[in-house]
PDB file of C-alpha atoms in Angstrom:
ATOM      1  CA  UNK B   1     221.250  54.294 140.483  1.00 62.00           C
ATOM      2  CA  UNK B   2     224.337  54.800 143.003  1.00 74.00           C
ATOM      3  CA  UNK B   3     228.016  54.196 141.013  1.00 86.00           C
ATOM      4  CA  UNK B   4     230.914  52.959 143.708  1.00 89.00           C
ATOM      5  CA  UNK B   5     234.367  54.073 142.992  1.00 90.00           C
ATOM      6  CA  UNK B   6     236.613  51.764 141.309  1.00 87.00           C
ATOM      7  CA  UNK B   7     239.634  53.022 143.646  1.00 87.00           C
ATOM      8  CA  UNK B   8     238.341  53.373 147.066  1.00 86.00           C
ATOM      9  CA  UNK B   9     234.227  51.546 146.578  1.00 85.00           C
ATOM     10  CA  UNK B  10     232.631  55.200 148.138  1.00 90.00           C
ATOM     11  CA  UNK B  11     229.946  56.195 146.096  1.00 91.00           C
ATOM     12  CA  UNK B  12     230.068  58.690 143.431  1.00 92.00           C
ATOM     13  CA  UNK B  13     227.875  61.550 142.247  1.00 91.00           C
ATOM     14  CA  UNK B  14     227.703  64.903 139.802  1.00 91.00           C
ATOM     15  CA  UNK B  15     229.484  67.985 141.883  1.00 90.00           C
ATOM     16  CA  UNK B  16     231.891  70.706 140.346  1.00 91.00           C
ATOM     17  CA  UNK B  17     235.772  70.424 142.120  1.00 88.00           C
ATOM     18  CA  UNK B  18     237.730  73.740 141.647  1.00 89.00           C
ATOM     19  CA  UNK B  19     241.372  73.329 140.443  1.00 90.00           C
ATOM     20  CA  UNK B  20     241.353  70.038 138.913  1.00 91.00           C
ATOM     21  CA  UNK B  21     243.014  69.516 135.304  1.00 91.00           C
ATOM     22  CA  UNK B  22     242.898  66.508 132.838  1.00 89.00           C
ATOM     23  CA  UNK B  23     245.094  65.486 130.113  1.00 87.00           C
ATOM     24  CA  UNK B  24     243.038  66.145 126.966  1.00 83.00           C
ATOM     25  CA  UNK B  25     245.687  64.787 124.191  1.00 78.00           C
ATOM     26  CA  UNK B  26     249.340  63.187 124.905  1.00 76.00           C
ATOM     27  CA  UNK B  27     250.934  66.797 125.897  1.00 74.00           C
ATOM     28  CA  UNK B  28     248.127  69.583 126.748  1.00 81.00           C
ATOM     29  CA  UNK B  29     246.564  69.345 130.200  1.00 88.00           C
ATOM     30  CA  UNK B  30     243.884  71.608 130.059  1.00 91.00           C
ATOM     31  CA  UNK B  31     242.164  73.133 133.918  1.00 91.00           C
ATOM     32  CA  UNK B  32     238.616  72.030 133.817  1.00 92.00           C
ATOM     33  CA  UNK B  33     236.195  75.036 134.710  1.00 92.00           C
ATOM     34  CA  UNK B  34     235.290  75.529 138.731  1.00 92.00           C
ATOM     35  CA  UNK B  35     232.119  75.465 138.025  1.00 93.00           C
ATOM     36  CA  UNK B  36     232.302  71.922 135.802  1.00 93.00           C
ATOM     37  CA  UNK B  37     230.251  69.570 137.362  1.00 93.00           C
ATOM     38  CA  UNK B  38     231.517  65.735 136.629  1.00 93.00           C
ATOM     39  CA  UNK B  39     230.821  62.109 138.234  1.00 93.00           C
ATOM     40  CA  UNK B  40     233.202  62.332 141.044  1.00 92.00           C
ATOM     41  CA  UNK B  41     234.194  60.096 143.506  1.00 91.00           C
ATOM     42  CA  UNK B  42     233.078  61.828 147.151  1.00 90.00           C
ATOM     43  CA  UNK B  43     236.104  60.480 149.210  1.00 92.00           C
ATOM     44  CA  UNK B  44     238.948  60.500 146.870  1.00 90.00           C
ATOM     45  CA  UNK B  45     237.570  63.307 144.554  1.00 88.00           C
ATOM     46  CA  UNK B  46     238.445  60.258 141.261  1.00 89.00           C
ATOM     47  CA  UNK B  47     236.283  61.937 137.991  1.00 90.00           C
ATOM     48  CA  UNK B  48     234.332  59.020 136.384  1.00 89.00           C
ATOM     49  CA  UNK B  49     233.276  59.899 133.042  1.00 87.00           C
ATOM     50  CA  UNK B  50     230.023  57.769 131.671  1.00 84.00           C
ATOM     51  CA  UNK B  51     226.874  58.633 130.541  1.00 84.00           C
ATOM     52  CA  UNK B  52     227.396  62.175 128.687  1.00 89.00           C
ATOM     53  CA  UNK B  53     230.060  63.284 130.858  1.00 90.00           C
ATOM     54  CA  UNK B  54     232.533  62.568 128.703  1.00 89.00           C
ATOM     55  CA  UNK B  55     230.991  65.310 126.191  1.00 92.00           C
ATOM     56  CA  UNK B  56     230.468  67.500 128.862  1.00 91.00           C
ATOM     57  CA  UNK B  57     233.579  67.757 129.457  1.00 91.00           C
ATOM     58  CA  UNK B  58     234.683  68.083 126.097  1.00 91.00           C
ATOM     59  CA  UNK B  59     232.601  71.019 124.713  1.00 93.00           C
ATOM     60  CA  UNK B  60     233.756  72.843 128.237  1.00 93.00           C
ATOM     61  CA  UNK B  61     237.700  71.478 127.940  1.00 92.00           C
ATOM     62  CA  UNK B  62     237.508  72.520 124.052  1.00 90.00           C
ATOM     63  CA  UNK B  63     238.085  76.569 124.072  1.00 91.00           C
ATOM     64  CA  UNK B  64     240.928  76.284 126.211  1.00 90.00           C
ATOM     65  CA  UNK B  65     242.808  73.446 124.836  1.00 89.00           C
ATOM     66  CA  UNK B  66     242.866  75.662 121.098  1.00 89.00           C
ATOM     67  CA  UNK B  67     243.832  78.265 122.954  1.00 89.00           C
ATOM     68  CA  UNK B  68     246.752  76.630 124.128  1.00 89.00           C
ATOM     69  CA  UNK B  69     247.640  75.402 121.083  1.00 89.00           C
ATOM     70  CA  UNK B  70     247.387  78.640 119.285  1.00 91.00           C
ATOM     71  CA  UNK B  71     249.962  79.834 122.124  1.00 92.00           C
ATOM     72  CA  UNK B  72     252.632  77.011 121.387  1.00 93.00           C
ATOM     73  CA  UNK B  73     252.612  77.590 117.651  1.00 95.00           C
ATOM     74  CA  UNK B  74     252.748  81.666 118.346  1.00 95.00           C
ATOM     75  CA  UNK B  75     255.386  81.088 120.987  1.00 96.00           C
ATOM     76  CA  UNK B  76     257.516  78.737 118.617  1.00 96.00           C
ATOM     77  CA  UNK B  77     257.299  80.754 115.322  1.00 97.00           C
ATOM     78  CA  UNK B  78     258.341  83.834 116.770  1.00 96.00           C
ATOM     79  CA  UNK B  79     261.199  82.065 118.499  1.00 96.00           C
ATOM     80  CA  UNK B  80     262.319  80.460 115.368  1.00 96.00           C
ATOM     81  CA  UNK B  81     262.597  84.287 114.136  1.00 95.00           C
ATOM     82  CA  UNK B  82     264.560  84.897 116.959  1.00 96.00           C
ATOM     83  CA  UNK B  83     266.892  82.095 116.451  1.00 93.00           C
ATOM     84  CA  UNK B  84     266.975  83.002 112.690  1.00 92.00           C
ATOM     85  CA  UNK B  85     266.413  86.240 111.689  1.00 94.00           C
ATOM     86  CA  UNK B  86     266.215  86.142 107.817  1.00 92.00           C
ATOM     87  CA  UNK B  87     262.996  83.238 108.289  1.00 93.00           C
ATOM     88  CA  UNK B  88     260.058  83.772 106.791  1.00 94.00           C
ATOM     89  CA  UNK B  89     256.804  82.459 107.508  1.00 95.00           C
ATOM     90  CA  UNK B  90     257.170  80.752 104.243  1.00 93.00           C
ATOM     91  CA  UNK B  91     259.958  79.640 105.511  1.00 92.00           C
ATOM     92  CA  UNK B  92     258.382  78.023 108.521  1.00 95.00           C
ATOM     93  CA  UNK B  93     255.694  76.626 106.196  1.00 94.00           C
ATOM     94  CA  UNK B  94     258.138  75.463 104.478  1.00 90.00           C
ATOM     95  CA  UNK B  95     260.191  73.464 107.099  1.00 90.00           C
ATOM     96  CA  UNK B  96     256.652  71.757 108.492  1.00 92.00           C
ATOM     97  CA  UNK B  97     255.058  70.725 105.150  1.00 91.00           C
ATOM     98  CA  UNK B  98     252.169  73.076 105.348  1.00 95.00           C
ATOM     99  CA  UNK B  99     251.335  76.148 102.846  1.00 95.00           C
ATOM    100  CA  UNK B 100     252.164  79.496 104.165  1.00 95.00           C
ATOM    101  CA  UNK B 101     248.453  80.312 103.970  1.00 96.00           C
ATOM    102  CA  UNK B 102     247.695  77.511 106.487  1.00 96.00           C
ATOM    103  CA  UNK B 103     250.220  78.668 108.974  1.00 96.00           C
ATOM    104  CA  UNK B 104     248.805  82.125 108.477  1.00 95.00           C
ATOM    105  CA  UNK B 105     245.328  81.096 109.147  1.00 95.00           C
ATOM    106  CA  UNK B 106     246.638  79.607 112.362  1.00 94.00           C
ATOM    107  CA  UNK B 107     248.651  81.967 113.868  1.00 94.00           C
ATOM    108  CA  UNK B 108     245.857  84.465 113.370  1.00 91.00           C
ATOM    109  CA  UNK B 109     243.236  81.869 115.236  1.00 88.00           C
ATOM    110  CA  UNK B 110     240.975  81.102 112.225  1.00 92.00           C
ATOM    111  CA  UNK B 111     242.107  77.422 112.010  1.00 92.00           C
ATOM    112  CA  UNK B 112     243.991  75.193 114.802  1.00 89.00           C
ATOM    113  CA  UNK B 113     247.008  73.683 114.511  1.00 91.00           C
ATOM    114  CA  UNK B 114     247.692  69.733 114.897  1.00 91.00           C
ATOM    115  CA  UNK B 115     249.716  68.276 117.357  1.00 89.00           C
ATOM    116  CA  UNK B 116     251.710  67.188 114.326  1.00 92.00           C
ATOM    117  CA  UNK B 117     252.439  70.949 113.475  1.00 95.00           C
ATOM    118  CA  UNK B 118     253.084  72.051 117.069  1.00 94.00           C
ATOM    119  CA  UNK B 119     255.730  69.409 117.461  1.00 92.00           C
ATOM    120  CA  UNK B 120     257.120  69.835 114.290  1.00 93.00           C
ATOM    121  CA  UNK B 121     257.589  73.507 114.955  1.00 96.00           C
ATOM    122  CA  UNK B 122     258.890  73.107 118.585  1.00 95.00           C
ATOM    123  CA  UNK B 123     261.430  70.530 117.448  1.00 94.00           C
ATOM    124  CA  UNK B 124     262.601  73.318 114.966  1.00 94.00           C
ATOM    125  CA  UNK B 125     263.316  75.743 118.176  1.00 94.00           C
ATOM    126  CA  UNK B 126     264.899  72.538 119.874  1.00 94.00           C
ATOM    127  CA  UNK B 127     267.108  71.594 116.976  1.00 93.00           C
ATOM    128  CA  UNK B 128     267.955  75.086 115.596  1.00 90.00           C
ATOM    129  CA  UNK B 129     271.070  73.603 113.372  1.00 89.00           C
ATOM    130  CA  UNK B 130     268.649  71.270 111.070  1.00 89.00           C
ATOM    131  CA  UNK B 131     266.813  74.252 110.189  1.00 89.00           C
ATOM    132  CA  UNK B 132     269.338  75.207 107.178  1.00 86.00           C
ATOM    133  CA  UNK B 133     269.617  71.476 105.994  1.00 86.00           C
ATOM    134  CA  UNK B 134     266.066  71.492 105.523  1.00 85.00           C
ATOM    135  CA  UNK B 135     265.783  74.584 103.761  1.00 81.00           C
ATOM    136  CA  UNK B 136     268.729  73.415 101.754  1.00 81.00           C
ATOM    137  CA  UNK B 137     266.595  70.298 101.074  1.00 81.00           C
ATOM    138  CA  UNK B 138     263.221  71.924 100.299  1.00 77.00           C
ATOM    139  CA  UNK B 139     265.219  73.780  97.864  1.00 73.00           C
ATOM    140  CA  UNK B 140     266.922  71.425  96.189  1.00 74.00           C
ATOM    141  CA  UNK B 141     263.443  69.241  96.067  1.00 75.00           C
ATOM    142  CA  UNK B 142     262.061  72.045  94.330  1.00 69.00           C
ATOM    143  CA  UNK B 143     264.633  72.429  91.832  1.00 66.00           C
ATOM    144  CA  UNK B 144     264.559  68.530  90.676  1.00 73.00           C
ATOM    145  CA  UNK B 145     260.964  69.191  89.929  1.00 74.00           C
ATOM    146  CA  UNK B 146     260.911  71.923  88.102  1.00 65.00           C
ATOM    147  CA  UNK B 147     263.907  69.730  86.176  1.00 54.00           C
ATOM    148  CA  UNK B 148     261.279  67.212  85.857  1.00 49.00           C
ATOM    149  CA  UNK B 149     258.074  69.259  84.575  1.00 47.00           C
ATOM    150  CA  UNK B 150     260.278  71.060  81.615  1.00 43.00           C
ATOM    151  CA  UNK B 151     261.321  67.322  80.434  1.00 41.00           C
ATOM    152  CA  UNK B 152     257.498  66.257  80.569  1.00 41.00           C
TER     153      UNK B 152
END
């Protein structure tokens, strides 16, 4: 069975392209191995995923895109100790909701963070002034519930 491209109607067929990238979430683009071969459009080089090479492309896309994420967290917690010395990574845990445990685990690689955490982190470096207020609030937070649990 020959598949036309939807773009330019030239057939398409499995061959590896080197260089090419694809967006594999919102904000990582991720270089697809040289080797990778993926339904591609023979004239204007289009990738066509059906059949399994979506999952192909997945399970080969994978390694790289936690590596990159494990690079943005790195990257922002140590510049978050730049910006403020005194922080600790309870501190950072802190500031994105998460235990200090967790954030350990990923900066070491044994778990990956979520999108969710990587933003969170690099809005931190972004935003270095709302750092304080949310310590300040975390604090306080904690203090009204310990209030709480000696009434109870």
């Amino acid at each position: 069975m020959t598949l036309s491209c939807k773009d330019c109607t030239d057939y398409v067929t499995w061959f590896a392209v080197g260089g090419r990238t694809f967006l594999y979430s919102p904000d990582v683009e991720v270089s697809v191995p040289d080797d990778l071969e993926l339904p591609t459009c023979t004239l204007c080089r289009k990738v066509h995923l059906y059949g399994n090479a979506g999952a192909l492309l997945e399970v080969a896309l994978r390694p790289e895109y936690e590596r990159l994420r494990k690079e943005r967290v790195n990257f922002a917690v140590t510049r978050l100790k730049d910006i403020e010395p005194e922080l600790q990574i309870s501190d950072i845990a802190s500031l994105c909701g998460v235990t200090e445990g967790l954030l350990s685990k990923v900066l070491s690689g044994e778990k990956v963070a979520t999108p969710m955490l990587i933003r969170l982190l690099e809005s931190f470096c972004l935003h270095p002034e709302d750092i304080e207020r949310h310590l300040d609030n975390i604090a306080l937070q904690d203090l009204l519930e310990g209030e709480h649990s000696s009434v109870i």
